Amino acid sequence: MWGKQNAYWVTNMMETDVTVIGGGPAGLAAALKASENAQVILLERGRELGGILPQCIHQGFGNFVFKKMLTGPEFSQYFIDKVRQSDIVVKTETTVLEIDKNKRIIATNSAEGILEIQTKAIVLSMGCRERTRSQILVPGTRPAGVYTAGTSQRLINIDGIMPGKKFVILGSGDVGLIMARRFILEGGEVEGVYEIMPQPGGLTRNIVQCLDDYNIPLFLSHTVTDIVGRKRVEGVTVAKVDESMKPLVGTERFIPCDCLVLAVGLIPENELSKQIGLDMDGRTDGPVVDERMETSVSGIFACGNVVHVHDLVDDVAVVAEIAGEHAAKYVRENLERRGKIRTVAGENVGYVVPQFLRGKELDSVTLYFRVLSEKRGATVIISCGEKTIFERKEKIVKPPEMVKVILSREVLNALVQNELRVDVRGGK
Amino acid sequence: MSESMTCICCPLGCRIHIEKKGEKTQITGHRCKKGEEYALQEIRDPRRILTTTVPIDNGMLCLLPVKSNKEIPKNLVKACVIELSKISVNAPIKCGDLVCKNILGTEVDIIASRDMEER
């Protein structure tokens, strides 16, 4: 039959309470939590659940949620097992084509054709994707052998394919650092990691255990200015950059290599969010959310890297449970939307999530934010009008490490103004 | 003998210097007790968790991710990866299943880090 939108010939119609879009760590945790009190459908584009975790075979996940260090596959296995034991309807290899504000979802897979799902609440958990060569405009020819770090990770850890012999890595994001070690252990050679910023993009732990352990040099304030090669990468030119990140003439150096790996950042994947017409935050590239992870459209929630890129999957699991819990709650009793308090990014703060607060359900609210520049001995100050409601001295703050502040219900209830300002003042 | 390293105990990432003069070890640059312990461990017996993959026959995927159940000496990481390249396993596998016992005499076992169903 023709679907209600008349744009698709719908072969299967379904109804449910909560539909979760994306089966990575955010979607898994949200679906599980929602399923405690609601009927849940989980839609995943890929062949299996887990999102990026099955290819992140290294250790370093779960320190907060499980109080032990797990690998990516182990972390996702826990949630996948739980989902299998639950009554969540899981559809893998299923792509969502459209969502409208009335919460009608059009999705497709090869077994069922076109599905129309009428749902009462939605959790968006599509995650993020990597920035590619064309988004950072690296000059040069277009040969084979230019990969994003995540693609090279998938090739090596899932498909068993070595993407090159001699690697140059552009960008020092965590996946790039992790892959530097992986290339070496799989018999490759890594000439160096080149980072355009004056400080590394990844966590210190990864700089030490992935680069220093294997004597891989890290060149800060450097970038790739040319890619050479006709069919296959034959080499790249690197150069130093000045403070405005412009390459400095005379500092160019040619490096023969057959593979250039890009670890130059992640972008939340929000095509569906934009299509629905959700209010977006230009600084996070994600939808604006309140402390219950509800977006600007009531009954549509978002969590994980689709909202903003997290450093740790543990944080994702925590906010995803909040999203799942409130999606189920919305289905039963609707969520109250009282006065709206905006969170504002002040001095040395790039963004604050959630962007606004408007409920009374949570016992405490965690604010997540990133600083713009590294400071030692700075003070985090959260204020409402003239009144300081929270103050904490930080040994160090840096852009790659998200800062968290927990505000108690007592503090929040005492707020009189409708603006909560986050500043990171002082420090060197 | 002298050595420098970055401490990974907290985000401060102190640059720690270690001077060895005969029996005496002098550690400078750290800001806390944890940093000192980290530096001592790193010069006496540095250890790492090993993670890699082994080929799996008849599985949903062609590789099984594995890890060491304890930390292994850092200088044996590469040798262990080479040793594991000689091993292959058969699906089905459960997360935590033993893949290689007492690898290279380290008294550390290599275990599966996910389930792998049969194809």
Coordinates of C-alpha atoms in Angstrom, one line a residue:
Chain A
M1 CA 0.0 0.0 0.0
W2 CA 1.1 3.6 -0.4
G3 CA 2.4 5.0 2.8
K4 CA 0.7 7.9 4.6
Q5 CA 3.2 10.3 3.1
N6 CA 2.4 8.9 -0.3
A7 CA 6.1 9.0 -1.3
Y8 CA 6.9 5.3 -0.8
W9 CA 5.2 2.0 -1.5
V10 CA 5.2 0.6 2.0
T11 CA 5.4 -3.1 2.3
N12 CA 5.4 -3.4 6.0
M13 CA 3.7 -1.2 8.6
M14 CA 4.5 -1.3 12.3
E15 CA 3.6 0.6 15.5
T16 CA 5.7 0.9 18.6
D17 CA 6.4 3.1 21.7
V18 CA 10.0 4.0 21.2
T19 CA 12.2 3.7 18.1
V20 CA 15.9 4.0 18.5
I21 CA 17.9 4.9 15.4
G22 CA 21.5 3.6 15.4
G23 CA 22.8 0.5 17.2
G24 CA 26.1 1.8 18.5
P25 CA 26.8 2.2 22.2
A26 CA 24.4 5.1 22.5
G27 CA 21.5 3.3 20.8
L28 CA 22.1 0.0 22.7
A29 CA 22.1 1.7 26.1
A30 CA 19.1 3.9 25.2
A31 CA 17.1 1.0 23.8
L32 CA 17.8 -1.2 26.9
K33 CA 16.8 1.5 29.3
A34 CA 13.7 2.4 27.4
S35 CA 12.7 -1.3 27.1
E36 CA 12.2 -1.5 30.9
N37 CA 9.0 0.5 30.5
A38 CA 8.1 0.6 26.8
Q39 CA 8.0 -1.4 23.5
V40 CA 11.2 -0.7 21.6
I41 CA 12.4 -1.1 18.0
L42 CA 16.1 -0.7 17.3
L43 CA 17.2 0.1 13.8
E44 CA 20.8 -0.4 12.7
R45 CA 22.3 0.4 9.3
G46 CA 25.3 -2.0 9.7
R47 CA 25.5 -5.8 9.6
E48 CA 25.9 -6.1 13.4
L49 CA 25.2 -4.1 16.5
G50 CA 27.9 -2.2 18.4
G51 CA 28.6 0.7 16.1
I52 CA 32.3 1.5 16.0
L53 CA 33.2 -0.6 19.1
P54 CA 33.7 -4.0 17.4
Q55 CA 36.6 -2.6 15.4
C56 CA 38.1 -0.8 18.4
I57 CA 39.9 -3.9 19.6
H58 CA 42.2 -1.9 22.0
Q59 CA 41.8 -1.6 25.7
G60 CA 40.4 1.6 27.4
F61 CA 36.6 1.3 27.6
G62 CA 34.4 0.9 30.6
N63 CA 36.5 2.3 33.3
F64 CA 33.6 4.4 34.6
V65 CA 30.6 2.2 33.8
F66 CA 32.1 -1.2 34.6
K67 CA 35.0 -0.1 36.9
K68 CA 37.4 -2.1 34.8
M69 CA 39.3 -1.6 31.5
L70 CA 37.7 -3.4 28.6
T71 CA 38.3 -3.6 24.9
G72 CA 35.7 -2.1 22.5
P73 CA 34.3 -5.6 21.5
E74 CA 34.0 -6.6 25.2
F75 CA 32.1 -3.3 26.0
S76 CA 29.6 -3.8 23.2
Q77 CA 29.3 -7.5 23.9
Y78 CA 27.8 -6.7 27.3
F79 CA 25.1 -4.5 25.8
I80 CA 24.5 -6.8 22.8
D81 CA 23.9 -9.8 25.2
K82 CA 21.5 -7.7 27.2
V83 CA 19.6 -6.6 24.1
R84 CA 19.3 -10.2 22.9
Q85 CA 17.8 -11.2 26.3
S86 CA 15.3 -8.3 26.2
D87 CA 12.2 -8.1 24.0
I88 CA 13.6 -5.2 21.9
V89 CA 12.9 -5.8 18.2
V90 CA 16.2 -5.4 16.4
K91 CA 16.5 -4.7 12.7
T92 CA 20.0 -4.7 11.3
E93 CA 21.1 -3.8 7.8
T94 CA 18.1 -1.4 7.9
T95 CA 18.5 2.2 6.7
V96 CA 16.2 5.0 7.8
L97 CA 15.2 7.2 4.9
E98 CA 12.9 9.7 6.4
I99 CA 11.4 10.9 9.7
D100 CA 8.7 13.5 10.1
K101 CA 7.7 15.6 13.1
N102 CA 4.7 13.2 13.7
K103 CA 7.2 10.5 14.4
R104 CA 6.5 8.5 11.3
I105 CA 9.7 6.7 10.2
I106 CA 10.4 5.3 6.7
A107 CA 13.1 2.7 6.7
T108 CA 14.3 0.0 4.3
N109 CA 16.0 -3.3 4.2
S110 CA 16.4 -6.0 1.6
A111 CA 14.3 -8.6 3.4
E112 CA 11.2 -6.4 4.1
G113 CA 11.3 -3.7 1.5
I114 CA 10.0 -0.3 2.7
L115 CA 8.9 -0.2 6.4
E116 CA 6.7 2.5 7.9
I117 CA 7.0 2.7 11.7
Q118 CA 4.6 4.9 13.6
T119 CA 6.3 5.5 16.9
K120 CA 5.4 7.5 20.0
A121 CA 8.9 8.6 20.8
I122 CA 12.3 8.5 19.0
V123 CA 15.8 8.3 20.2
L124 CA 18.4 9.5 17.7
S125 CA 21.8 7.8 18.1
M126 CA 23.4 7.9 14.7
G127 CA 26.8 8.7 16.1
C128 CA 29.4 10.5 14.0
R129 CA 31.6 10.0 11.0
E130 CA 35.2 11.0 10.2
R131 CA 36.3 14.1 8.4
T132 CA 37.7 13.2 5.0
R133 CA 40.3 14.5 2.7
S134 CA 37.8 16.7 0.8
Q135 CA 36.7 18.4 4.0
I136 CA 40.2 19.5 4.9
L137 CA 41.2 20.2 1.3
V138 CA 44.6 18.5 1.1
P139 CA 46.1 19.4 -2.3
G140 CA 47.6 16.9 -4.7
T141 CA 46.6 14.0 -7.0
R142 CA 43.9 11.5 -6.1
P143 CA 45.6 8.2 -5.9
A144 CA 44.6 5.1 -3.9
G145 CA 46.1 4.9 -0.5
V146 CA 44.4 7.8 1.3
Y147 CA 42.3 6.5 4.1
T148 CA 40.6 7.9 7.2
A149 CA 41.9 6.3 10.4
G150 CA 38.6 4.5 11.1
T151 CA 38.5 3.0 7.7
S152 CA 42.1 1.7 8.1
Q153 CA 41.0 0.3 11.5
R154 CA 38.1 -1.5 10.0
L155 CA 40.2 -2.9 7.2
I156 CA 42.8 -4.3 9.6
N157 CA 40.7 -5.4 12.6
I158 CA 37.5 -6.6 10.8
D159 CA 38.4 -7.5 7.2
G160 CA 42.0 -8.6 7.7
I161 CA 43.4 -6.3 5.0
M162 CA 46.6 -4.3 5.5
P163 CA 46.0 -0.9 3.7
G164 CA 49.7 -0.1 3.1
K165 CA 53.3 -0.7 4.0
K166 CA 54.7 2.7 5.0
F167 CA 52.3 5.1 6.6
V168 CA 52.2 8.9 7.3
I169 CA 49.4 10.0 9.7
L170 CA 47.9 13.4 9.5
G171 CA 46.2 14.5 12.7
S172 CA 46.7 13.3 16.2
G173 CA 43.2 12.3 17.1
D174 CA 42.9 9.2 19.3
V175 CA 41.9 6.8 16.5
G176 CA 45.0 7.9 14.5
L177 CA 47.3 7.3 17.5
I178 CA 45.7 3.9 18.2
M179 CA 46.2 3.0 14.5
A180 CA 49.9 4.1 14.5
R181 CA 50.5 1.3 17.0
R182 CA 48.3 -1.1 15.1
F183 CA 50.2 -0.5 11.8
I184 CA 53.5 -1.3 13.5
L185 CA 52.2 -4.5 15.2
E186 CA 50.8 -5.7 11.9
G187 CA 54.3 -5.3 10.3
G188 CA 53.9 -1.8 8.8
E189 CA 56.2 1.2 9.2
V190 CA 55.0 4.6 10.5
E191 CA 57.1 7.6 9.4
G192 CA 55.4 10.0 11.8
V193 CA 52.3 11.7 13.0
Y194 CA 51.7 15.3 11.8
E195 CA 49.4 17.6 13.7
I196 CA 48.5 21.1 12.5
M197 CA 47.7 22.4 16.0
P198 CA 50.5 23.3 18.5
Q199 CA 49.1 20.6 20.9
P200 CA 48.1 16.9 20.3
G201 CA 44.5 16.1 19.6
G202 CA 44.4 12.8 21.4
L203 CA 44.7 11.7 25.1
T204 CA 48.1 11.7 26.8
R205 CA 47.7 8.0 27.5
N206 CA 47.5 7.3 23.7
I207 CA 50.5 9.6 22.9
V208 CA 52.6 7.6 25.4
Q209 CA 51.4 4.0 24.8
C210 CA 50.9 4.3 21.0
L211 CA 53.7 6.7 19.8
D212 CA 56.4 6.9 22.5
D213 CA 56.3 3.1 23.1
Y214 CA 57.1 2.5 19.4
N215 CA 59.4 5.5 18.9
I216 CA 57.0 7.1 16.4
P217 CA 57.7 10.9 16.2
L218 CA 54.9 13.4 16.6
F219 CA 55.4 16.7 14.7
L220 CA 53.2 19.5 16.1
S221 CA 52.4 22.6 14.0
H222 CA 52.9 20.6 10.9
T223 CA 50.6 19.6 8.0
V224 CA 50.5 17.8 4.7
T225 CA 50.7 20.2 1.8
D226 CA 50.8 17.8 -1.1
I227 CA 49.9 14.2 -2.0
V228 CA 52.0 12.7 -4.8
G229 CA 51.3 9.6 -6.9
R230 CA 49.3 8.6 -10.0
K231 CA 47.7 5.3 -9.2
R232 CA 48.9 4.8 -5.7
V233 CA 50.3 7.2 -3.1
E234 CA 54.0 7.6 -3.8
G235 CA 54.7 10.1 -1.1
V236 CA 53.5 13.3 0.7
T237 CA 55.0 16.7 1.3
V238 CA 54.8 18.0 4.9
A239 CA 55.5 21.5 6.1
K240 CA 55.6 23.5 9.3
V241 CA 52.8 26.0 9.9
D242 CA 52.7 29.4 11.5
E243 CA 50.3 30.5 14.2
S244 CA 47.5 31.1 11.7
M245 CA 48.1 27.5 10.5
K246 CA 49.5 28.6 7.1
P247 CA 52.3 26.4 5.8
L248 CA 55.7 28.1 6.0
V249 CA 57.6 28.3 2.7
G250 CA 61.0 26.6 2.9
T251 CA 60.0 24.1 5.5
E252 CA 58.6 21.5 3.1
R253 CA 59.9 18.0 3.2
F254 CA 59.0 15.1 0.9
I255 CA 58.3 11.7 2.6
P256 CA 58.1 8.6 0.4
C257 CA 55.2 6.5 1.6
D258 CA 52.3 4.4 0.1
C259 CA 49.6 5.3 2.6
L260 CA 48.3 8.6 4.1
V261 CA 46.0 8.1 7.1
L262 CA 43.7 11.0 8.2
A263 CA 42.8 11.4 11.8
V264 CA 41.4 14.9 11.5
G265 CA 38.3 14.9 13.6
L266 CA 34.7 13.6 13.8
I267 CA 31.5 15.2 12.7
P268 CA 28.1 14.2 14.3
E269 CA 25.9 12.5 11.6
N270 CA 22.8 14.6 11.6
E271 CA 21.2 14.4 8.2
L272 CA 18.0 12.9 9.8
S273 CA 17.9 15.5 12.6
K274 CA 18.1 18.3 10.0
Q275 CA 15.4 16.7 7.9
I276 CA 13.1 16.5 10.9
G277 CA 13.8 20.2 11.4
L278 CA 15.4 20.0 14.9
D279 CA 17.1 23.1 16.3
M280 CA 20.8 22.6 15.8
D281 CA 23.9 23.9 17.7
G282 CA 26.5 25.3 15.3
R283 CA 29.3 24.7 17.8
T284 CA 28.6 21.0 18.5
D285 CA 27.1 20.2 15.0
G286 CA 24.4 18.3 16.9
P287 CA 20.8 19.0 17.9
V288 CA 20.2 21.1 21.0
V289 CA 19.0 19.0 23.9
D290 CA 17.8 19.5 27.4
E291 CA 19.1 17.6 30.5
R292 CA 16.7 14.7 29.6
M293 CA 18.3 14.6 26.1
E294 CA 15.0 15.8 24.6
T295 CA 15.5 17.9 21.4
S296 CA 13.5 20.9 20.3
V297 CA 10.7 18.5 19.1
S298 CA 8.9 16.9 22.1
G299 CA 9.2 13.2 22.1
I300 CA 12.4 13.2 20.0
F301 CA 15.5 12.5 22.0
A302 CA 19.2 12.3 21.0
C303 CA 22.2 10.9 22.7
G304 CA 25.9 10.0 22.1
N305 CA 28.1 11.3 19.4
V306 CA 25.2 12.6 17.4
V307 CA 24.8 15.3 20.0
H308 CA 28.5 16.1 20.4
V309 CA 31.6 14.1 20.0
H310 CA 32.6 12.4 23.3
D311 CA 36.1 11.3 24.4
L312 CA 34.8 8.3 26.3
V313 CA 32.1 5.7 25.5
D314 CA 31.4 5.5 29.2
D315 CA 29.9 9.1 29.1
V316 CA 27.9 8.1 26.1
A317 CA 26.3 5.1 27.9
V318 CA 25.4 7.4 30.8
V319 CA 23.6 10.0 28.7
A320 CA 22.0 7.3 26.5
E321 CA 20.3 5.8 29.6
I322 CA 18.9 9.2 30.4
A323 CA 17.6 9.5 26.9
G324 CA 16.1 6.0 26.9
E325 CA 14.5 6.4 30.3
H326 CA 12.8 9.7 29.4
A327 CA 11.7 8.5 26.0
A328 CA 9.8 5.7 27.7
K329 CA 8.5 8.1 30.3
Y330 CA 7.3 10.5 27.5
V331 CA 5.3 7.6 26.0
R332 CA 3.5 7.0 29.3
E333 CA 2.9 10.4 30.7
N334 CA 4.5 13.1 28.5
L335 CA 7.3 15.2 29.9
E336 CA 6.7 18.4 31.7
R337 CA 8.3 21.4 30.0
R338 CA 8.6 24.0 32.7
G339 CA 10.6 27.2 32.6
K340 CA 13.6 27.0 30.3
I341 CA 17.1 27.7 31.6
R342 CA 19.7 28.2 28.9
T343 CA 23.3 27.2 29.5
V344 CA 25.8 29.7 28.1
A345 CA 29.4 29.1 27.1
G346 CA 31.4 31.9 28.7
E347 CA 35.2 32.6 29.0
N348 CA 37.4 29.9 27.4
V349 CA 34.4 27.5 26.9
G350 CA 33.6 26.2 23.4
Y351 CA 30.2 24.7 24.1
V352 CA 28.0 23.4 26.9
V353 CA 25.7 20.3 26.6
P354 CA 22.8 20.2 27.5
Q355 CA 22.1 23.5 25.9
F356 CA 19.1 24.1 28.2
L357 CA 17.4 22.7 31.3
R358 CA 13.7 22.5 31.7
G359 CA 12.6 19.5 33.8
K360 CA 12.5 18.6 37.4
E361 CA 12.9 14.8 37.1
L362 CA 16.6 14.3 37.5
D363 CA 18.2 14.3 41.0
S364 CA 21.3 15.9 39.5
V365 CA 22.3 17.3 36.1
T366 CA 25.7 16.9 34.5
L367 CA 27.0 19.7 32.3
Y368 CA 29.5 18.6 29.7
F369 CA 31.8 21.2 28.1
R370 CA 35.1 21.7 26.3
V371 CA 37.6 24.5 26.8
L372 CA 39.0 26.4 23.9
S373 CA 42.6 26.6 25.2
E374 CA 44.8 24.6 27.6
K375 CA 45.2 26.1 31.1
R376 CA 46.9 25.0 34.3
G377 CA 45.3 26.1 37.5
A378 CA 42.2 27.6 36.0
T379 CA 38.9 27.8 37.9
V380 CA 35.5 26.5 36.6
I381 CA 32.8 28.9 37.6
I382 CA 29.1 28.4 37.0
S383 CA 27.0 31.4 37.7
C384 CA 23.4 32.4 37.5
G385 CA 23.1 36.2 37.2
E386 CA 25.4 37.7 39.8
K387 CA 25.4 34.5 41.9
T388 CA 28.1 31.9 41.7
I389 CA 26.6 28.5 42.2
F390 CA 29.6 26.3 41.6
E391 CA 33.3 26.7 41.7
R392 CA 36.1 24.2 41.1
K393 CA 39.9 24.7 40.7
E394 CA 41.3 22.5 37.9
K395 CA 44.9 21.2 37.8
I396 CA 44.7 21.3 34.0
V397 CA 42.0 21.7 31.4
K398 CA 42.6 21.0 27.7
P399 CA 40.5 20.9 24.6
P400 CA 40.7 17.1 24.0
E401 CA 39.5 16.3 27.5
M402 CA 35.8 17.1 28.2
V403 CA 35.1 18.7 31.5
K404 CA 32.1 17.6 33.6
V405 CA 30.3 19.3 36.4
I406 CA 27.5 17.8 38.4
L407 CA 24.8 20.1 39.7
S408 CA 22.5 18.9 42.4
R409 CA 18.7 19.3 42.3
E410 CA 18.9 21.6 45.4
V411 CA 21.2 23.9 43.5
L412 CA 19.1 23.9 40.4
N413 CA 15.9 24.5 42.3
A414 CA 17.4 27.6 43.9
L415 CA 18.0 29.2 40.4
V416 CA 16.2 32.4 39.9
Q417 CA 17.5 33.6 36.6
N418 CA 17.0 31.7 33.4
E419 CA 20.6 31.7 32.3
L420 CA 23.4 29.4 33.6
R421 CA 26.8 30.7 32.6
V422 CA 29.9 28.5 32.4
D423 CA 33.3 30.2 32.6
V424 CA 36.8 28.8 32.9
R425 CA 38.8 31.7 34.3
G426 CA 42.4 32.3 35.0
G427 CA 45.2 29.8 34.8
K428 CA 48.3 29.7 32.7
Chain B
M1 CA 71.7 6.2 32.6
S2 CA 69.0 8.7 32.2
E3 CA 65.5 8.5 30.8
S4 CA 62.5 10.8 30.3
M5 CA 58.8 9.8 30.0
T6 CA 55.4 11.3 30.1
C7 CA 53.3 10.3 33.1
I8 CA 49.9 8.9 32.2
C9 CA 48.3 8.8 35.6
C10 CA 46.3 12.0 35.1
P11 CA 45.7 14.6 32.4
L12 CA 48.6 16.8 33.7
G13 CA 51.0 14.5 31.8
C14 CA 54.1 15.4 33.8
R15 CA 57.4 15.0 32.1
I16 CA 59.4 12.8 34.5
H17 CA 63.2 12.4 34.4
I18 CA 65.0 9.4 35.8
E19 CA 68.7 9.4 36.6
K20 CA 70.4 6.2 37.5
K21 CA 73.8 6.5 39.2
G22 CA 74.9 3.1 40.2
E23 CA 72.5 1.9 42.9
K24 CA 70.8 5.2 43.3
T25 CA 67.7 6.2 41.2
Q26 CA 66.7 9.9 41.2
I27 CA 63.3 10.8 39.9
T28 CA 62.4 14.4 39.1
G29 CA 59.5 16.3 37.4
H30 CA 56.6 14.4 38.9
R31 CA 54.0 16.2 41.0
C32 CA 52.6 13.3 43.1
K33 CA 53.3 9.9 44.6
K34 CA 51.5 8.1 41.8
G35 CA 53.8 9.7 39.2
E36 CA 56.8 8.4 41.1
E37 CA 55.4 4.9 41.3
Y38 CA 54.6 5.0 37.6
A39 CA 58.1 6.0 36.7
L40 CA 59.6 3.3 38.9
Q41 CA 57.4 0.6 37.4
E42 CA 58.2 1.9 33.9
I43 CA 62.0 1.6 34.4
R44 CA 61.9 -1.7 36.4
D45 CA 59.3 -3.7 34.6
P46 CA 57.1 -1.9 32.0
R47 CA 54.0 -3.9 31.1
R48 CA 51.2 -3.5 28.7
I49 CA 47.9 -5.2 27.9
L50 CA 48.2 -6.8 24.5
T51 CA 45.3 -6.6 22.0
T52 CA 45.3 -7.9 18.5
T53 CA 43.3 -10.3 16.2
V54 CA 43.7 -14.0 15.2
P55 CA 42.2 -15.6 12.1
I56 CA 38.9 -17.5 12.8
D57 CA 37.6 -20.3 10.6
N58 CA 33.9 -20.6 9.8
G59 CA 33.1 -17.4 11.8
M60 CA 30.7 -14.6 10.9
L61 CA 33.8 -12.5 10.4
C62 CA 37.3 -13.6 9.4
L63 CA 39.1 -12.2 12.4
L64 CA 38.6 -12.7 16.2
P65 CA 39.7 -9.8 18.5
V66 CA 41.8 -11.1 21.4
K67 CA 43.5 -9.6 24.5
S68 CA 45.9 -10.7 27.2
N69 CA 44.2 -11.4 30.5
K70 CA 47.0 -9.6 32.3
E71 CA 49.7 -7.2 31.3
I72 CA 52.7 -8.6 29.5
P73 CA 56.3 -7.3 29.5
K74 CA 56.4 -4.4 27.1
N75 CA 59.4 -5.8 25.2
L76 CA 57.4 -9.0 24.4
V77 CA 54.4 -7.3 22.8
K78 CA 55.7 -7.6 19.3
A79 CA 56.9 -11.1 19.8
C80 CA 53.5 -12.1 21.1
V81 CA 51.7 -10.6 18.2
I82 CA 54.0 -12.6 15.8
E83 CA 53.4 -15.8 17.9
L84 CA 49.6 -15.2 17.6
S85 CA 49.8 -14.8 13.9
K86 CA 50.6 -18.6 13.8
I87 CA 47.4 -19.5 15.6
S88 CA 43.9 -19.8 14.2
V89 CA 40.7 -20.7 16.0
N90 CA 37.3 -22.1 15.0
A91 CA 33.9 -20.6 15.4
P92 CA 31.8 -20.6 17.5
I93 CA 33.7 -18.7 20.2
K94 CA 32.4 -17.0 23.4
C95 CA 33.9 -13.8 24.8
G96 CA 36.5 -14.9 27.4
D97 CA 37.4 -18.2 25.7
L98 CA 41.0 -19.2 25.9
V99 CA 42.9 -18.7 22.7
C100 CA 46.5 -19.2 23.8
K101 CA 47.7 -20.4 27.2
N102 CA 50.9 -19.0 28.8
I103 CA 52.0 -17.2 25.7
L104 CA 55.8 -17.2 25.3
G105 CA 56.2 -18.4 28.9
T106 CA 54.9 -15.2 30.3
E107 CA 52.2 -16.9 32.4
V108 CA 49.7 -14.7 30.7
D109 CA 46.8 -16.1 28.7
I110 CA 45.3 -14.7 25.5
I111 CA 41.5 -14.7 25.5
A112 CA 38.7 -13.9 23.0
S113 CA 37.3 -10.4 23.5
R114 CA 33.9 -11.0 21.8
D115 CA 31.5 -13.8 20.8
M116 CA 31.8 -15.1 17.3
E117 CA 29.0 -17.1 15.8
E118 CA 29.4 -19.7 13.1
R119 CA 28.8 -18.5 9.6

